Structure formats: structure tokens, C-alpha cells
Amino acid sequence: MVTTTPPGRPESPGAQHPPLVFTDPGGRQRSAPARFGPSAHRDAALPLRARRVLLGRREVQCVQVFLSRADAAHPAARALLDTEAGTALHLARALEGTPYPYLFPSVLGYELDAAEPFLLYAAPRGRPVGHTQVTSAADHWVFARDLALALCLLDGEGLVPRGVSPATVHWDGTALQLWGLEGTARVGRPRSPWGRAPYCSPEQRRGEGHVDARDAVWSAAQVLYQVVTGRAGPADRAPEDLARHRALAGALPRAFAPAAAGRPTPAALLELLAPEDARRLLPVATGAARTRHEAFDRTLEAKRRASEALAGDPAGGADGAAGAEAAPGDVLCPYCLEEIRLDLSHLYVTDDRNQYQPLDLSGITNPVRRDDAMRAAVQRCAADPDFPDHYIPVPYLTHGRPLTVAMIGQSSAGKSHLLTQMIAEITDGGLKRYGVDWQSVNPEQHARFVRERVQPLRSGKVLAHTERLHEFAQFVESLLLTDAHGRVRPVAFFDLGGEDLVRTDEALRFLLGVDALVFVVDPALALPLPQLDALRAHLRVEVDRDGDTAFDTVLDRLPRKGPYLETPAVMVLGKADLLRFQPPVDRWLEEGPAAAIGPDQFLAESADVHALLHRHAGQAWLRPFDTFRRCTLHVASATGGRESGGRYPAGARPRRVLEPLVSLLAMHGIIEAPGGAASFGVGREAQ
């Protein structure tokens, strides 16, 4: 049975523990002495545990919700605690200054990247209604009103509490408090089975369709029925005796409809129960903390006007997509960055000792065998005699001009981890929903990349800095992407070091040939938010209001013929897990991938990220967006949490790492976008 009342009393005053370190809701790190009571599971089916805590020298009574070290090793368990923390903090911000915070648990602090992550709450008010009684008719009305108010407030934030039950609804004799926030889901997400009959709706129990605010109306009706009658109702229909209970007969019959579409919304339920409260609730600015987008809209409108001008100028429409159908010829060597073309007299294969041996194709006349031999072959590049020996996979030289993607940013921005996870998502089939398939350029090299980078990172190991063969451009990996029409294009990924790029004049030649740019923003350097202060102190860095010097170097060296640079670009707020409870990052990190590209794809996310950077980081950090005509903004987390001792405690959990590349591929026409590649990133008005 679910319970939010933690058992037992804290330990005796003589028990010694290190101070409890946590982050308060304002993002500031706190430390206080603490004494803990024994713990127990809040729900036998879930890993979350709870215990009483006496906090500080005044020994304020609190409740700690936490995961044991063993349970915290499982990403699904951490996700539950993250969901609860995110919901509690979101509600605290949204309801600040309103009369309604009493309806939800009061969060005091959290530490979610520790070996034993936890949330800290003020002591619960009252007891779960499964353990007490709500006796009078007047109490029944207040109870029902408060429950409907709680559902309305959550619905206003796009949230649905899936765990409403007699075990999670508290009553103290005068007011209600709703717990069970670990089961909260966003409206419109695919349903997954959650809860117990009869308190979860039939479609929620089966995990069918998409999350709907009216799922919680069913749950609230079942709880109210039990409070009034003292017994549980049927799991799939309305109780037969509703008409005999005055507190239920007028408001609840439709709430038990077997499908969500037949039930009232939370607002309609509140209107039935308490019309005056419904009217008072209407002016509450739910979501008032959402950022304003005026600066983004102005910049985007100027880009749309420039796009309209380009549409009438055939010469001005070059957008980097040209060359996808180019015949084999000179391509840029991904190592020495000199031009090279296919030369059948310089082909090699590796032997069983991993040594390069010359490949002679003259004796292979069967075209199938010849193609297979060339697929595994490499060509020695002699374009730069002073550069160390290096070899290029033949398929890289035989499918037209490769599309080069360069990662730009400081070495602390997490570019290597982000790029590794991005490539791993591609090879997991993440682009198939957009009609794009992949193949390795060279199976042996790809297997080494997976073995040396993908597998260690996914197992939770922090990747070491890779030694560079070249001062400024590190070739990471290349893949062959096949679009929905069967056209094949090599895509090569480069990591341009921040400090090296700034001091290397040779970068100009390479940048002139780059087809797509990924600017990675380090939140610790860009955002003066208090929740990042401890990280900055640990890394010994400070906020830089002047922006990223690597960004400036690239932007200053690329030639510009008109008001904007035409190379497709994206900006990524990396390490977004550090801000996973900060609006609007909290919303976007939870968004799943789109099933198909729409005409305004990524514009809402771009507007939100732009507003966050505009407000906190300043215009210098937004210079790439201001400079490139087509530039979308994204949040992404390559690891899902902070490292500890060279590892990620729950393994690396990537979130939204592929979306920036999806945007770039749409701008290049590899992914088909409504309105065409030339208008992608500036919205439907540019078509």
C-alpha cells in the first residue's frame, strides 16, 4: 500500500552524521546537520523510500524521499525521483505568490546526482485518507473542492497526476495535500501502465493512447467515492449507488465514464463543485514563469525577410545542400584537411595483425566481389607529406562530396560526449523515423569507435580527452546516410577545439569547407544561475559575459556576402541535465523525438532557449543565432547527470542529443522538410 507518512522516529541526539548537503529550491547549495529515522518504501512496487529527518540545529521536522545506493544504479529508479523533484519544484515556482501552495508538498531541497539521491520536504500535513476519515458533509465538500483545485492547477501546467489514490491524498481536518508526484506525466505523452485499480483510469491501467488530464478526474472521483462511502468503487464503471449520496450525485456520474473523452475536464469538475473557486482560479497565471520571446521573434522576422529576398535570387539560394549529388572527385581529407581523390593504386587492407597491406584489384573481375573489397579498403593519403601516415576509407571517396559537421565550443562544453552520443543514436536507428538509414564508411573503424567511445560512455565512464593529430580539427567519425529517395551521402564529424581554434590560423581553410556547424554552449560559463555556482567553484571557472571565444573566431573568419551567413547551423545548450529543473529546460528535456518533421519544427524550442540565454547569458552568447540565417536552438544532455569519481553513477543517459543533427540534415535536404531545405529553421512564413 502506498504511503507518504514515513515510519519511525529519528535517531538519538548522540548519533553522529556528516552534514546533509543539498540544493534549495532557489538553486543555492546548503549544508545542515541532520538526524535520520528508519526508512521504508513508500510503495512496495516502487524503489523510492522515505524517512523522517530532524534538520539543522533547531531540528526542524522534515521528510527525506531517497533511493538506496543499489536502487540508484538503475536509470528507471532515478527517473522516478527526477520526475517527483521536477514536479514539486515546478509547482513551487508556478504557485509562488498565489493562495494554493498548501495543496502540494513543500520541497526544501534536493541532491539528485549523488550515489544516494534524495528530495527533502517539509513534514506532510495530515494523514493519507486511506488511514483516516473525512466525516462531515461540509468536510466532503472542502475535500472535493481542494482535490479539483489541485487537478486544475496541474492541468494549467500541462501536468497530470497519475498517482491519485487514498494513499497519496492527505487530509488534516481542514485542507487537502496531494502527494504521489513521482507518477506525474505531461499531457499528450503516450500512456504507460501506472497505478492500481480502481484508482487509475481503465485506459491508464492498460497503457493505451495518450495522457489526458481527464485520467486524473477518474482517480479523483474514485478517491472521493471511497471517502464518502468508506469502500472502493468498481474498476471500470460508475458505482451503482451514486444517486444515494448527495455529495456525489451532482458532480461525479460523468467522471466515471470508461473513456477520457466522456469525462469532464478538471476545470469543468471544479465549476460543478465550487463555481466561485473556479472563477477565482481563472486569473492565476499558470505558467507565468514562461519566458518571453520578443527578441527571438524580431530576429526571426528579419531572417524571414532575408529568406524571401533569397527566394527571388537563384544565385543567393546556395545553402550548403549543393554537392549532395556531386560526382566523385576531390574531397577534403578528414585528417590532414588537404584535397584528395580516389586512386586505385594506393589502396590497402588490414591483415590479421592489423597491419596495412596493399590491395591489388586487377585480379578481381566479379563486380560484386570488387565492390565488397573496396568497401573494406582504405586509401593512403599523400596530400601532405609532412603529416603522419593516415588512411581514408574508400566509400568516403566514392559517394560525392562529404557533408562535414563541425562541433564548436570550449573544451569544457562536453562536445566529445555529445558527439559520441549523437553518433550512437544514429547507429541505433534514430533517423529511421525520418526516412534516413545509415551504414558505416569502414566497418573496422566504426567498430573501434563503438568499442573505444560509445561502449565506455554508455556504461558510465567519463571519456578522456582524445589526443589530437592536428592542432585544431579532430576527425571523429564518418557515416554513410541514405535518404528516403535512396541517395547516399557521406557525413563526417569533426570536433574543433576551443582554445586551439582561437590560436590557429590554419583553421580558416578548413572552415571555408564546413557544411554544418554545431555551437555547444557550456551552461557553467554562460548562465549565472545559482544552481551552477557549486559546479563553477569545483571547476574553478567563472561566468563569461563576453561569450565563447571559439564562437567568435569561427564567426569572424567565415565570409559573408549578405546580411547572414548561409551555412546551416544549430546552437545546443549542452549539459542540460544540470538545469533539468529550470524552465524551459525542464519541458524540453522530457520531449520525445518528433515522428515527422513539420514546417515549424524546433521553433518553439528555439524560442524558449533563446529567451533563456537572452535573459541570463546576454547577447554575446547568442551571436551564432544572430549571424546565421538558418539556425535552430536546442537543449541536450549527453550523460543525464554529473560525474562522480570519473563515472556517471547511473550510467550515461542521453536526452535529445539527435535533434540538433535532425535540424541540420533537414537544412541540407537529407531529411525532407515542408517548404524545402532553404526555408527550414525560419518557419512556415518563409516558404
GROMACS .gro file of N, CA and C in nm, residues 406-423 453 457 463 465 468 472 474 476 493-501 518-522 548 550-551 572 574-575 638 657:
model
  144
  406ALA      N    1   3.089   2.025  -3.802
  406ALA     CA    2   3.192   2.066  -3.707
  406ALA      C    3   3.129   2.108  -3.576
  407MET      N    4   3.182   2.053  -3.467
  407MET     CA    5   3.140   2.091  -3.332
  407MET      C    6   3.229   2.205  -3.285
  408ILE      N    7   3.167   2.314  -3.239
  408ILE     CA    8   3.241   2.434  -3.198
  408ILE      C    9   3.209   2.463  -3.052
  409GLY      N   10   3.313   2.493  -2.974
  409GLY     CA   11   3.290   2.531  -2.835
  409GLY      C   12   3.412   2.505  -2.749
  410GLN      N   13   3.405   2.556  -2.627
  410GLN     CA   14   3.515   2.536  -2.534
  410GLN      C   15   3.530   2.388  -2.500
  411SER      N   16   3.650   2.349  -2.459
  411SER     CA   17   3.676   2.208  -2.427
  411SER      C   18   3.591   2.161  -2.309
  412SER      N   19   3.545   2.256  -2.226
  412SER     CA   20   3.464   2.219  -2.110
  412SER      C   21   3.317   2.200  -2.142
  413ALA      N   22   3.277   2.227  -2.268
  413ALA     CA   23   3.135   2.227  -2.303
  413ALA      C   24   3.076   2.088  -2.318
  414GLY      N   25   3.159   1.984  -2.319
  414GLY     CA   26   3.108   1.849  -2.334
  414GLY      C   27   3.083   1.808  -2.478
  415LYS      N   28   3.159   1.867  -2.573
  415LYS     CA   29   3.136   1.837  -2.715
  415LYS      C   30   3.161   1.690  -2.747
  416SER      N   31   3.268   1.633  -2.690
  416SER     CA   32   3.303   1.495  -2.723
  416SER      C   33   3.195   1.398  -2.678
  417HIS      N   34   3.143   1.418  -2.558
  417HIS     CA   35   3.037   1.331  -2.508
  417HIS      C   36   2.910   1.348  -2.592
  418LEU      N   37   2.878   1.473  -2.625
  418LEU     CA   38   2.759   1.499  -2.705
  418LEU      C   39   2.770   1.434  -2.843
  419LEU      N   40   2.885   1.450  -2.908
  419LEU     CA   41   2.902   1.394  -3.041
  419LEU      C   42   2.902   1.241  -3.038
  420THR      N   43   2.963   1.184  -2.936
  420THR     CA   44   2.961   1.037  -2.924
  420THR      C   45   2.819   0.985  -2.912
  421GLN      N   46   2.739   1.048  -2.829
  421GLN     CA   47   2.601   1.002  -2.811
  421GLN      C   48   2.517   1.031  -2.936
  422MET      N   49   2.546   1.138  -3.005
  422MET     CA   50   2.475   1.170  -3.128
  422MET      C   51   2.496   1.060  -3.232
  423ILE      N   52   2.621   1.020  -3.249
  423ILE     CA   53   2.651   0.913  -3.345
  423ILE      C   54   2.591   0.781  -3.299
  453ARG      N   55   3.466   0.441  -2.757
  453ARG     CA   56   3.396   0.561  -2.713
  453ARG      C   57   3.251   0.534  -2.671
  457LEU      N   58   3.124   0.507  -2.262
  457LEU     CA   59   3.036   0.615  -2.218
  457LEU      C   60   2.902   0.561  -2.174
  463LEU      N   61   3.462   0.998  -2.066
  463LEU     CA   62   3.560   0.985  -2.173
  463LEU      C   63   3.678   1.079  -2.148
  465HIS      N   64   4.005   1.306  -2.263
  465HIS     CA   65   4.033   1.392  -2.378
  465HIS      C   66   4.118   1.314  -2.478
  468ARG      N   67   4.513   1.482  -3.007
  468ARG     CA   68   4.486   1.534  -3.141
  468ARG      C   69   4.605   1.510  -3.233
  472PHE      N   70   4.386   2.172  -3.465
  472PHE     CA   71   4.258   2.236  -3.444
  472PHE      C   72   4.137   2.155  -3.484
  474GLN      N   73   3.978   1.779  -3.508
  474GLN     CA   74   3.987   1.636  -3.481
  474GLN      C   75   3.875   1.565  -3.555
  476VAL      N   76   3.637   1.272  -3.601
  476VAL     CA   77   3.584   1.180  -3.501
  476VAL      C   78   3.529   1.053  -3.565
  493PHE      N   79   3.216   1.393  -3.911
  493PHE     CA   80   3.202   1.471  -3.789
  493PHE      C   81   3.339   1.513  -3.738
  494PHE      N   82   3.352   1.642  -3.708
  494PHE     CA   83   3.477   1.698  -3.659
  494PHE      C   84   3.452   1.769  -3.526
  495ASP      N   85   3.553   1.764  -3.440
  495ASP     CA   86   3.550   1.836  -3.313
  495ASP      C   87   3.658   1.943  -3.319
  496LEU      N   88   3.618   2.068  -3.321
  496LEU     CA   89   3.714   2.179  -3.327
  496LEU      C   90   3.740   2.229  -3.187
  497GLY      N   91   3.862   2.212  -3.141
  497GLY     CA   92   3.898   2.251  -3.005
  497GLY      C   93   3.887   2.401  -2.984
  498GLY      N   94   3.831   2.440  -2.870
  498GLY     CA   95   3.807   2.581  -2.844
  498GLY      C   96   3.932   2.665  -2.842
  499GLU      N   97   4.024   2.635  -2.748
  499GLU     CA   98   4.143   2.717  -2.735
  499GLU      C   99   4.234   2.702  -2.856
  500ASP      N  100   4.246   2.578  -2.910
  500ASP     CA  101   4.331   2.556  -3.027
  500ASP      C  102   4.278   2.633  -3.147
  501LEU      N  103   4.147   2.635  -3.162
  501LEU     CA  104   4.087   2.705  -3.275
  501LEU      C  105   4.118   2.854  -3.270
  518VAL      N  106   2.781   2.308  -3.532
  518VAL     CA  107   2.711   2.286  -3.406
  518VAL      C  108   2.783   2.365  -3.299
  519PHE      N  109   2.723   2.474  -3.251
  519PHE     CA  110   2.781   2.557  -3.146
  519PHE      C  111   2.729   2.507  -3.011
  520VAL      N  112   2.820   2.459  -2.926
  520VAL     CA  113   2.781   2.399  -2.798
  520VAL      C  114   2.807   2.499  -2.687
  521VAL      N  115   2.701   2.537  -2.618
  521VAL     CA  116   2.709   2.635  -2.509
  521VAL      C  117   2.732   2.561  -2.378
  522ASP      N  118   2.835   2.601  -2.306
  522ASP     CA  119   2.862   2.547  -2.173
  522ASP      C  120   2.781   2.628  -2.072
  548ASP      N  121   3.157   3.291  -2.592
  548ASP     CA  122   3.258   3.189  -2.618
  548ASP      C  123   3.355   3.241  -2.724
  550ALA      N  124   3.564   3.077  -2.895
  550ALA     CA  125   3.566   2.988  -3.011
  550ALA      C  126   3.454   3.024  -3.107
  551PHE      N  127   3.336   3.059  -3.055
  551PHE     CA  128   3.226   3.105  -3.141
  551PHE      C  129   3.271   3.227  -3.222
  572VAL      N  130   2.341   2.449  -2.929
  572VAL     CA  131   2.299   2.348  -2.833
  572VAL      C  132   2.339   2.392  -2.693
  574GLY      N  133   2.434   2.260  -2.400
  574GLY     CA  134   2.479   2.129  -2.357
  574GLY      C  135   2.470   2.112  -2.206
  575LYS      N  136   2.498   1.989  -2.162
  575LYS     CA  137   2.492   1.955  -2.019
  575LYS      C  138   2.360   2.001  -1.957
  638ALA      N  139   2.414   1.479  -2.284
  638ALA     CA  140   2.478   1.356  -2.330
  638ALA      C  141   2.486   1.251  -2.221
  657VAL      N  142   1.984   1.432  -2.784
  657VAL     CA  143   2.114   1.457  -2.846
  657VAL      C  144   2.105   1.453  -2.998
   0.00000   0.00000   0.00000
